PDB file of C-alpha atoms in Angstrom:
ATOM      1  CA  MET U 510     -15.423  65.075  -8.182  1.00 51.00           C
ATOM      2  CA  SER U 511     -17.117  66.374  -4.991  1.00 63.00           C
ATOM      3  CA  ARG U 512     -16.516  63.638  -2.013  1.00 84.00           C
ATOM      4  CA  ALA U 513     -19.590  65.020  -0.115  1.00 93.00           C
ATOM      5  CA  LYS U 514     -21.890  63.666  -2.855  1.00 95.00           C
ATOM      6  CA  VAL U 515     -20.449  60.181  -3.052  1.00 97.00           C
ATOM      7  CA  HIS U 516     -20.937  60.386   1.383  1.00 96.00           C
ATOM      8  CA  THR U 517     -24.304  61.787   0.526  1.00 96.00           C
ATOM      9  CA  CYS U 518     -25.323  59.103  -1.617  1.00 97.00           C
ATOM     10  CA  ALA U 519     -23.467  56.056   0.482  1.00 97.00           C
ATOM     11  CA  LYS U 520     -25.152  57.516   4.058  1.00 97.00           C
ATOM     12  CA  ALA U 521     -28.713  57.134   1.717  1.00 97.00           C
ATOM     13  CA  ILE U 522     -27.796  53.761   0.759  1.00 97.00           C
ATOM     14  CA  ALA U 523     -27.508  52.738   4.519  1.00 97.00           C
ATOM     15  CA  ASP U 524     -29.759  54.097   5.692  1.00 96.00           C
ATOM     16  CA  SER U 525     -32.281  52.590   3.119  1.00 96.00           C
ATOM     17  CA  GLY U 526     -30.492  48.667   4.188  1.00 96.00           C
ATOM     18  CA  LEU U 527     -30.486  48.411   0.760  1.00 97.00           C
ATOM     19  CA  LYS U 528     -26.092  46.852  -0.542  1.00 98.00           C
ATOM     20  CA  ILE U 529     -24.499  48.364  -4.191  1.00 98.00           C
ATOM     21  CA  ALA U 530     -21.981  46.514  -6.394  1.00 98.00           C
ATOM     22  CA  PHE U 531     -20.219  47.820  -9.494  1.00 98.00           C
ATOM     23  CA  VAL U 532     -19.159  46.959 -13.040  1.00 98.00           C
ATOM     24  CA  GLU U 533     -17.101  49.775 -14.950  1.00 98.00           C
ATOM     25  CA  SER U 534     -15.345  49.934 -18.420  1.00 97.00           C
ATOM     26  CA  ALA U 535     -14.691  53.547 -18.694  1.00 96.00           C
ATOM     27  CA  THR U 536     -14.624  54.104 -14.771  1.00 97.00           C
ATOM     28  CA  ALA U 537     -12.413  50.914 -14.232  1.00 96.00           C
ATOM     29  CA  GLY U 538     -12.757  51.185 -10.744  1.00 97.00           C
ATOM     30  CA  ARG U 539     -12.419  54.737  -9.810  1.00 97.00           C
ATOM     31  CA  MET U 540     -15.893  54.687  -8.754  1.00 97.00           C
ATOM     32  CA  CYS U 541     -15.666  51.374  -6.592  1.00 97.00           C
ATOM     33  CA  SER U 542     -13.070  52.924  -4.385  1.00 97.00           C
ATOM     34  CA  GLU U 543     -13.881  55.874  -4.122  1.00 97.00           C
ATOM     35  CA  PHE U 544     -17.435  53.921  -2.390  1.00 97.00           C
ATOM     36  CA  SER U 545     -14.799  51.811  -0.154  1.00 97.00           C
ATOM     37  CA  LEU U 546     -13.168  55.353   0.747  1.00 96.00           C
ATOM     38  CA  VAL U 547     -16.828  55.673   2.948  1.00 97.00           C
ATOM     39  CA  PRO U 548     -17.844  55.846   6.954  1.00 96.00           C
ATOM     40  CA  GLU U 549     -20.574  53.151   5.598  1.00 96.00           C
ATOM     41  CA  SER U 550     -18.198  51.305   3.084  1.00 97.00           C
ATOM     42  CA  GLY U 551     -18.641  47.990   5.599  1.00 97.00           C
ATOM     43  CA  LYS U 552     -22.366  48.330   5.893  1.00 97.00           C
ATOM     44  CA  ILE U 553     -23.424  49.063   1.824  1.00 98.00           C
ATOM     45  CA  LEU U 554     -20.210  47.933  -0.103  1.00 98.00           C
ATOM     46  CA  GLN U 555     -20.504  44.440  -1.679  1.00 97.00           C
ATOM     47  CA  GLY U 556     -17.560  44.977  -4.695  1.00 97.00           C
ATOM     48  CA  GLY U 557     -16.953  45.350  -8.240  1.00 97.00           C
ATOM     49  CA  ILE U 558     -15.349  44.627 -11.261  1.00 97.00           C
ATOM     50  CA  SER U 559     -13.347  46.355 -14.087  1.00 97.00           C
ATOM     51  CA  CYS U 560     -14.202  45.755 -17.595  1.00 96.00           C
ATOM     52  CA  TYR U 561     -12.334  48.160 -19.363  1.00 93.00           C
ATOM     53  CA  GLU U 562     -11.638  45.543 -22.354  1.00 94.00           C
ATOM     54  CA  VAL U 563     -14.104  43.640 -24.126  1.00 96.00           C
ATOM     55  CA  PHE U 564     -12.629  40.384 -23.929  1.00 96.00           C
ATOM     56  CA  ILE U 565     -13.725  40.980 -19.659  1.00 96.00           C
ATOM     57  CA  LYS U 566     -17.522  42.104 -21.077  1.00 97.00           C
ATOM     58  CA  GLU U 567     -18.082  39.354 -23.496  1.00 97.00           C
ATOM     59  CA  ASN U 568     -15.683  36.580 -21.055  1.00 96.00           C
ATOM     60  CA  ILE U 569     -16.488  37.156 -17.369  1.00 96.00           C
ATOM     61  CA  ILE U 570     -19.606  39.649 -17.907  1.00 97.00           C
ATOM     62  CA  LYS U 571     -21.028  37.762 -20.674  1.00 97.00           C
ATOM     63  CA  VAL U 572     -22.233  40.458 -22.408  1.00 98.00           C
ATOM     64  CA  PRO U 573     -23.281  38.841 -25.721  1.00 98.00           C
ATOM     65  CA  HIS U 574     -20.988  39.899 -28.726  1.00 97.00           C
ATOM     66  CA  TYR U 575     -23.636  40.899 -31.110  1.00 97.00           C
ATOM     67  CA  LEU U 576     -24.745  43.833 -28.586  1.00 97.00           C
ATOM     68  CA  ILE U 577     -20.800  44.924 -28.674  1.00 97.00           C
ATOM     69  CA  GLU U 578     -20.798  44.245 -32.453  1.00 97.00           C
ATOM     70  CA  THR U 579     -24.346  46.326 -33.221  1.00 97.00           C
ATOM     71  CA  PHE U 580     -23.928  48.854 -30.768  1.00 97.00           C
ATOM     72  CA  THR U 581     -20.193  49.456 -29.943  1.00 96.00           C
ATOM     73  CA  PRO U 582     -18.809  48.654 -26.560  1.00 96.00           C
ATOM     74  CA  GLU U 583     -19.400  52.437 -24.796  1.00 96.00           C
ATOM     75  CA  SER U 584     -22.978  52.415 -25.270  1.00 97.00           C
ATOM     76  CA  ALA U 585     -26.710  52.766 -23.371  1.00 98.00           C
ATOM     77  CA  GLU U 586     -27.377  48.802 -24.751  1.00 98.00           C
ATOM     78  CA  VAL U 587     -23.896  47.183 -23.865  1.00 98.00           C
ATOM     79  CA  THR U 588     -23.923  49.640 -20.391  1.00 98.00           C
ATOM     80  CA  ALA U 589     -27.074  48.104 -19.424  1.00 98.00           C
ATOM     81  CA  ALA U 590     -25.964  43.969 -19.777  1.00 98.00           C
ATOM     82  CA  LEU U 591     -23.775  44.883 -18.255  1.00 98.00           C
ATOM     83  CA  ALA U 592     -25.793  45.796 -15.123  1.00 98.00           C
ATOM     84  CA  GLN U 593     -28.550  42.961 -15.803  1.00 97.00           C
ATOM     85  CA  ASN U 594     -25.298  40.316 -15.459  1.00 97.00           C
ATOM     86  CA  ALA U 595     -23.915  41.757 -13.317  1.00 96.00           C
ATOM     87  CA  ARG U 596     -26.445  41.527 -11.132  1.00 94.00           C
ATOM     88  CA  LEU U 597     -26.433  37.649 -11.609  1.00 93.00           C
ATOM     89  CA  ILE U 598     -23.526  37.955 -10.143  1.00 94.00           C
ATOM     90  CA  PHE U 599     -23.262  40.135  -6.770  1.00 95.00           C
ATOM     91  CA  LYS U 600     -26.894  39.577  -6.384  1.00 86.00           C
ATOM     92  CA  CYS U 601     -27.312  42.634  -4.504  1.00 93.00           C
ATOM     93  CA  ASP U 602     -29.701  45.398  -4.788  1.00 97.00           C
ATOM     94  CA  ILE U 603     -27.993  48.283  -6.718  1.00 98.00           C
ATOM     95  CA  ILE U 604     -26.054  47.552  -9.402  1.00 98.00           C
ATOM     96  CA  VAL U 605     -23.851  50.728 -11.102  1.00 98.00           C
ATOM     97  CA  ALA U 606     -22.332  50.089 -14.977  1.00 98.00           C
ATOM     98  CA  VAL U 607     -20.677  52.402 -16.381  1.00 98.00           C
ATOM     99  CA  THR U 608     -19.057  53.047 -20.267  1.00 98.00           C
ATOM    100  CA  GLY U 609     -17.834  55.962 -22.090  1.00 97.00           C
ATOM    101  CA  LEU U 610     -15.384  57.617 -23.929  1.00 97.00           C
ATOM    102  CA  THR U 611     -12.597  59.592 -21.225  1.00 96.00           C
ATOM    103  CA  THR U 612     -10.225  59.806 -24.528  1.00 94.00           C
ATOM    104  CA  LYS U 613      -9.960  59.335 -28.196  1.00 92.00           C
ATOM    105  CA  GLY U 614      -9.491  55.559 -30.046  1.00 85.00           C
ATOM    106  CA  GLY U 615     -13.262  54.380 -28.867  1.00 83.00           C
ATOM    107  CA  SER U 616     -16.435  54.235 -30.519  1.00 90.00           C
ATOM    108  CA  GLU U 617     -16.317  58.139 -30.759  1.00 89.00           C
ATOM    109  CA  SER U 618     -18.723  60.052 -33.331  1.00 91.00           C
ATOM    110  CA  PRO U 619     -20.193  63.449 -33.789  1.00 90.00           C
ATOM    111  CA  GLU U 620     -23.307  62.018 -32.486  1.00 93.00           C
ATOM    112  CA  LYS U 621     -20.961  60.176 -29.516  1.00 95.00           C
ATOM    113  CA  PRO U 622     -17.923  62.690 -27.901  1.00 96.00           C
ATOM    114  CA  VAL U 623     -15.301  62.091 -26.256  1.00 96.00           C
ATOM    115  CA  GLY U 624     -16.556  62.894 -22.938  1.00 97.00           C
ATOM    116  CA  THR U 625     -20.509  60.142 -23.898  1.00 98.00           C
ATOM    117  CA  MET U 626     -20.835  58.238 -20.356  1.00 98.00           C
ATOM    118  CA  PHE U 627     -23.526  55.811 -19.913  1.00 98.00           C
ATOM    119  CA  ILE U 628     -24.816  54.581 -16.640  1.00 98.00           C
ATOM    120  CA  TYR U 629     -27.223  52.266 -16.216  1.00 98.00           C
ATOM    121  CA  ILE U 630     -28.321  51.915 -12.721  1.00 98.00           C
ATOM    122  CA  LEU U 631     -30.745  48.767 -11.301  1.00 97.00           C
ATOM    123  CA  HIS U 632     -32.732  48.495  -8.205  1.00 96.00           C
ATOM    124  CA  PRO U 633     -35.703  47.500  -6.275  1.00 92.00           C
ATOM    125  CA  THR U 634     -37.706  48.666  -7.546  1.00 91.00           C
ATOM    126  CA  GLY U 635     -36.681  49.056 -11.349  1.00 94.00           C
ATOM    127  CA  PHE U 636     -33.882  50.634 -13.238  1.00 96.00           C
ATOM    128  CA  ILE U 637     -32.485  54.241 -14.255  1.00 97.00           C
ATOM    129  CA  SER U 638     -30.252  54.502 -17.943  1.00 98.00           C
ATOM    130  CA  HIS U 639     -28.299  57.820 -18.702  1.00 98.00           C
ATOM    131  CA  ARG U 640     -26.376  59.500 -20.658  1.00 98.00           C
ATOM    132  CA  GLU U 641     -24.365  62.244 -20.922  1.00 98.00           C
ATOM    133  CA  ILE U 642     -21.646  64.362 -22.325  1.00 98.00           C
ATOM    134  CA  PHE U 643     -19.014  65.958 -20.229  1.00 98.00           C
ATOM    135  CA  THR U 644     -16.001  67.836 -20.684  1.00 97.00           C
ATOM    136  CA  GLY U 645     -12.902  68.286 -19.327  1.00 97.00           C
ATOM    137  CA  ASN U 646      -9.913  65.878 -19.531  1.00 97.00           C
ATOM    138  CA  GLN U 647     -10.361  62.063 -18.483  1.00 96.00           C
ATOM    139  CA  GLU U 648      -9.744  62.240 -15.079  1.00 96.00           C
ATOM    140  CA  SER U 649     -12.449  65.027 -14.803  1.00 97.00           C
ATOM    141  CA  ILE U 650     -14.164  63.136 -17.033  1.00 97.00           C
ATOM    142  CA  VAL U 651     -14.832  59.804 -14.571  1.00 97.00           C
ATOM    143  CA  LEU U 652     -14.983  61.784 -11.664  1.00 97.00           C
ATOM    144  CA  GLN U 653     -17.817  64.038 -12.895  1.00 97.00           C
ATOM    145  CA  THR U 654     -19.606  60.471 -13.601  1.00 98.00           C
ATOM    146  CA  ILE U 655     -19.045  59.352  -9.917  1.00 98.00           C
ATOM    147  CA  ASP U 656     -20.894  62.582  -9.150  1.00 97.00           C
ATOM    148  CA  ARG U 657     -23.526  61.743 -11.407  1.00 98.00           C
ATOM    149  CA  ALA U 658     -24.493  58.570 -10.238  1.00 98.00           C
ATOM    150  CA  SER U 659     -24.368  59.492  -6.622  1.00 98.00           C
ATOM    151  CA  GLU U 660     -26.743  62.058  -7.440  1.00 97.00           C
ATOM    152  CA  LEU U 661     -28.974  59.767  -9.403  1.00 98.00           C
ATOM    153  CA  ILE U 662     -28.988  56.946  -6.621  1.00 97.00           C
ATOM    154  CA  THR U 663     -29.500  59.733  -4.089  1.00 97.00           C
ATOM    155  CA  ARG U 664     -32.645  61.533  -5.377  1.00 95.00           C
ATOM    156  CA  LEU U 665     -33.624  57.484  -6.750  1.00 94.00           C
ATOM    157  CA  LEU U 666     -33.586  56.580  -2.940  1.00 94.00           C
ATOM    158  CA  ASP U 667     -35.036  60.013  -1.811  1.00 87.00           C
ATOM    159  CA  THR U 668     -37.880  59.390  -4.010  1.00 82.00           C
ATOM    160  CA  ASN U 669     -38.547  56.303  -3.109  1.00 71.00           C
ATOM    161  CA  LYS U 670     -38.459  57.660   0.466  1.00 68.00           C
ATOM    162  CA  SER U 671     -40.998  60.410   0.293  1.00 64.00           C
ATOM    163  CA  THR U 672     -43.025  57.411  -1.645  1.00 64.00           C
ATOM    164  CA  ALA U 673     -43.473  55.440   1.064  1.00 59.00           C
ATOM    165  CA  ALA U 674     -43.616  58.000   3.747  1.00 53.00           C
TER     166      ALA U 674
END
């Protein structure tokens, strides 16, 4: 992971006057933690929820059981529901939700191997739904996911800034 990517993203969020919150399954709070370590954290970070277990997804974040049964806990559909429902909890500008497979024992398949991560970012002008397969050990996959989410948000804010100019 490049802390520089998180710092660049945090600065872009602060410069835009926005707030961010996280709802994390596979990354288990690591993304929120990384954003808490930037100088802008007090200006941008609203909080985060770690929802590693299905029970938390269903009972705290209110993801419908049928989505988890139909698509698995590690899926684009569940990740989108996490973000959408977390927006009701946090009421902030940017919500980042993450699910995925960092180790064996989840819903991996030939189409969705270990390393598959789902990132869903709600922002003031819409959303980004991103699926990517990372390689490496569990920590490496988590750190690559944090980098990618940071890049996606930074690119979005840079694009919005260019469009507004």
